mmCIF file of C-alpha atoms in Angstrom:
data_model
loop_
_atom_site.group_PDB
_atom_site.id
_atom_site.type_symbol
_atom_site.label_atom_id
_atom_site.label_comp_id
_atom_site.label_asym_id
_atom_site.label_seq_id
_atom_site.Cartn_x
_atom_site.Cartn_y
_atom_site.Cartn_z
ATOM 1 C CA MET A 1 13.248 17.937 1.346
ATOM 2 C CA ILE A 2 12.589 14.984 -0.569
ATOM 3 C CA LYS A 3 8.987 16.384 -1.617
ATOM 4 C CA SER A 4 10.442 18.834 -3.700
ATOM 5 C CA SER A 5 13.585 16.331 -4.854
ATOM 6 C CA LEU A 6 10.651 14.163 -6.263
ATOM 7 C CA ILE A 7 9.115 16.962 -8.069
ATOM 8 C CA VAL A 8 12.196 18.175 -10.082
ATOM 9 C CA PHE A 9 12.516 14.502 -10.302
ATOM 10 C CA SER A 10 9.647 13.503 -12.365
ATOM 11 C CA SER A 11 10.039 17.686 -14.166
ATOM 12 C CA LEU A 12 13.454 16.701 -15.021
ATOM 13 C CA PHE A 13 12.747 13.442 -16.906
ATOM 14 C CA ILE A 14 10.092 14.875 -19.263
ATOM 15 C CA ALA A 15 12.575 17.845 -19.675
ATOM 16 C CA LEU A 16 14.902 15.265 -20.678
ATOM 17 C CA PHE A 17 12.863 13.309 -23.273
ATOM 18 C CA TRP A 18 11.949 17.220 -24.755
ATOM 19 C CA LEU A 19 15.574 18.145 -24.633
ATOM 20 C CA ALA A 20 16.874 14.624 -26.348
ATOM 21 C CA TYR A 21 14.334 15.061 -29.258
ATOM 22 C CA LEU A 22 16.161 18.582 -29.641
ATOM 23 C CA ASN A 23 19.126 16.728 -30.148
ATOM 24 C CA ASN A 24 17.447 14.573 -32.669
ATOM 25 C CA GLU A 25 18.031 11.675 -30.689
ATOM 26 C CA VAL A 26 14.453 10.445 -30.407
ATOM 27 C CA GLU A 27 11.635 10.765 -32.182
ATOM 28 C CA MET A 28 9.169 13.826 -31.724
ATOM 29 C CA TYR A 29 5.739 10.980 -30.389
ATOM 30 C CA LEU A 30 8.061 10.008 -27.442
ATOM 31 C CA PRO A 31 8.114 13.325 -26.020
ATOM 32 C CA ILE A 32 4.605 13.774 -26.735
ATOM 33 C CA TYR A 33 3.082 10.643 -25.438
ATOM 34 C CA VAL A 34 5.314 10.802 -21.820
ATOM 35 C CA SER A 35 4.045 15.125 -21.205
ATOM 36 C CA LEU A 36 0.355 13.645 -22.792
ATOM 37 C CA ILE A 37 0.180 10.013 -20.763
ATOM 38 C CA SER A 38 1.947 12.523 -17.239
ATOM 39 C CA CYS A 39 -0.393 15.007 -17.705
ATOM 40 C CA ILE A 40 -3.588 12.377 -17.571
ATOM 41 C CA THR A 41 -2.170 10.519 -14.642
ATOM 42 C CA PHE A 42 -1.999 14.115 -13.162
ATOM 43 C CA VAL A 43 -5.369 15.083 -13.507
ATOM 44 C CA TYR A 44 -6.809 11.771 -12.638
ATOM 45 C CA TYR A 45 -4.596 11.608 -9.455
ATOM 46 C CA THR A 46 -6.039 15.121 -8.766
ATOM 47 C CA TRP A 47 -9.654 13.449 -9.686
ATOM 48 C CA ASP A 48 -9.484 10.841 -6.918
ATOM 49 C CA LYS A 49 -8.148 13.494 -4.394
ATOM 50 C CA ARG A 50 -11.893 15.522 -5.009
ATOM 51 C CA LYS A 51 -13.251 12.325 -4.683
ATOM 52 C CA ALA A 52 -11.567 11.141 -1.724
ATOM 53 C CA VAL A 53 -12.682 14.104 0.586
ATOM 54 C CA GLN A 54 -15.827 14.000 -1.000
ATOM 55 C CA SER A 55 -16.376 10.978 1.298
ATOM 56 C CA ASN A 56 -15.528 11.168 4.041
ATOM 57 C CA HIS A 57 -18.859 13.626 3.273
ATOM 58 C CA LYS A 58 -21.226 10.923 1.267
ATOM 59 C CA LYS A 59 -20.901 7.978 -0.125
ATOM 60 C CA VAL A 60 -18.524 8.556 -3.918
ATOM 61 C CA SER A 61 -17.366 5.954 -6.646
ATOM 62 C CA ARG A 62 -13.450 5.907 -6.783
ATOM 63 C CA ILE A 63 -10.816 5.789 -9.292
ATOM 64 C CA PRO A 64 -9.273 2.099 -8.236
ATOM 65 C CA GLU A 65 -5.775 2.285 -7.646
ATOM 66 C CA ARG A 66 -4.563 -0.464 -10.225
ATOM 67 C CA HIS A 67 -6.556 2.482 -12.866
ATOM 68 C CA LEU A 68 -3.806 4.539 -10.907
ATOM 69 C CA HIS A 69 -1.121 2.332 -12.018
ATOM 70 C CA LEU A 70 -1.739 1.440 -14.816
ATOM 71 C CA LEU A 71 -1.489 5.176 -15.891
ATOM 72 C CA ALA A 72 1.994 5.390 -13.951
ATOM 73 C CA LEU A 73 3.529 1.802 -15.635
ATOM 74 C CA PHE A 74 2.658 2.707 -18.944
ATOM 75 C CA GLY A 75 4.388 6.557 -18.418
ATOM 76 C CA GLY A 76 2.405 8.446 -16.359
ATOM 77 C CA TRP A 77 5.066 8.196 -13.184
ATOM 78 C CA PRO A 78 6.855 11.805 -13.018
ATOM 79 C CA GLY A 79 2.806 13.253 -13.185
ATOM 80 C CA ALA A 80 1.276 10.552 -10.511
ATOM 81 C CA LEU A 81 4.978 11.474 -8.190
ATOM 82 C CA ILE A 82 4.351 15.412 -8.798
ATOM 83 C CA ALA A 83 0.748 14.657 -8.435
ATOM 84 C CA GLN A 84 1.607 12.557 -4.735
ATOM 85 C CA GLN A 85 3.842 15.027 -3.745
ATOM 86 C CA SER A 86 1.814 18.194 -4.593
ATOM 87 C CA LEU A 87 -1.553 16.898 -3.702
ATOM 88 C CA ARG A 88 -0.541 15.389 -1.236
ATOM 89 C CA HIS A 89 -2.629 11.788 -2.270
ATOM 90 C CA LYS A 90 -1.971 8.336 -1.801
ATOM 91 C CA SER A 91 1.731 9.192 -0.308
ATOM 92 C CA GLN A 92 0.557 7.262 3.093
ATOM 93 C CA LYS A 93 -0.330 4.366 1.976
ATOM 94 C CA ARG A 94 3.118 2.089 1.787
ATOM 95 C CA VAL A 95 1.652 -0.463 -0.731
ATOM 96 C CA PHE A 96 0.712 2.508 -2.753
ATOM 97 C CA ILE A 97 4.174 4.680 -3.262
ATOM 98 C CA ALA A 98 6.148 0.779 -2.833
ATOM 99 C CA VAL A 99 3.838 -0.658 -6.652
ATOM 100 C CA LEU A 100 4.585 3.355 -7.560
ATOM 101 C CA TRP A 101 8.125 2.694 -7.528
ATOM 102 C CA VAL A 102 8.208 -0.480 -8.606
ATOM 103 C CA CYS A 103 6.446 1.291 -11.885
ATOM 104 C CA ILE A 104 9.665 3.926 -12.296
ATOM 105 C CA VAL A 105 11.785 1.374 -12.160
ATOM 106 C CA VAL A 106 10.454 -0.573 -14.822
ATOM 107 C CA ASN A 107 9.975 1.907 -16.730
ATOM 108 C CA ILE A 108 13.405 3.612 -16.741
ATOM 109 C CA CYS A 109 14.737 -0.516 -16.936
ATOM 110 C CA PHE A 110 12.457 -0.450 -20.404
ATOM 111 C CA LEU A 111 13.902 3.193 -21.320
ATOM 112 C CA GLY A 112 17.260 2.186 -20.490
ATOM 113 C CA TYR A 113 17.142 -0.610 -22.621
ATOM 114 C CA PHE A 114 15.662 0.756 -25.133
ATOM 115 C CA TRP A 115 18.323 3.587 -25.531
ATOM 116 C CA MET A 116 21.288 0.722 -25.171
ATOM 117 C CA PHE A 117 19.942 -1.343 -27.962
ATOM 118 C CA ILE A 118 17.575 -0.221 -30.100
ATOM 119 C CA CYS A 119 18.707 3.711 -30.603
#
């Protein structure tokens, strides 16, 4: 239940950006940026999951967690949340999950500030 709710939450966030663009409330580059950085983040999670599976058999280099967190912080958190839930990657590490949620809250607070005072 929580898994599908988080995927829906992330998807709705991206959809609301596109809806805001269609209502001429934001410029086109914002929904494109959020969609693109989310896709890139999803690909990074997928790549790291693949490397994690390979690391059971041999020594491989993984994507550092700080890179995944930076992608989430720069707006790719919807893709990170979707990847985390759908791929079951980094879904058991409590510290990683806590930092991801801090990134999500920072993004939403920044967006709220931007919406209230800039727009």
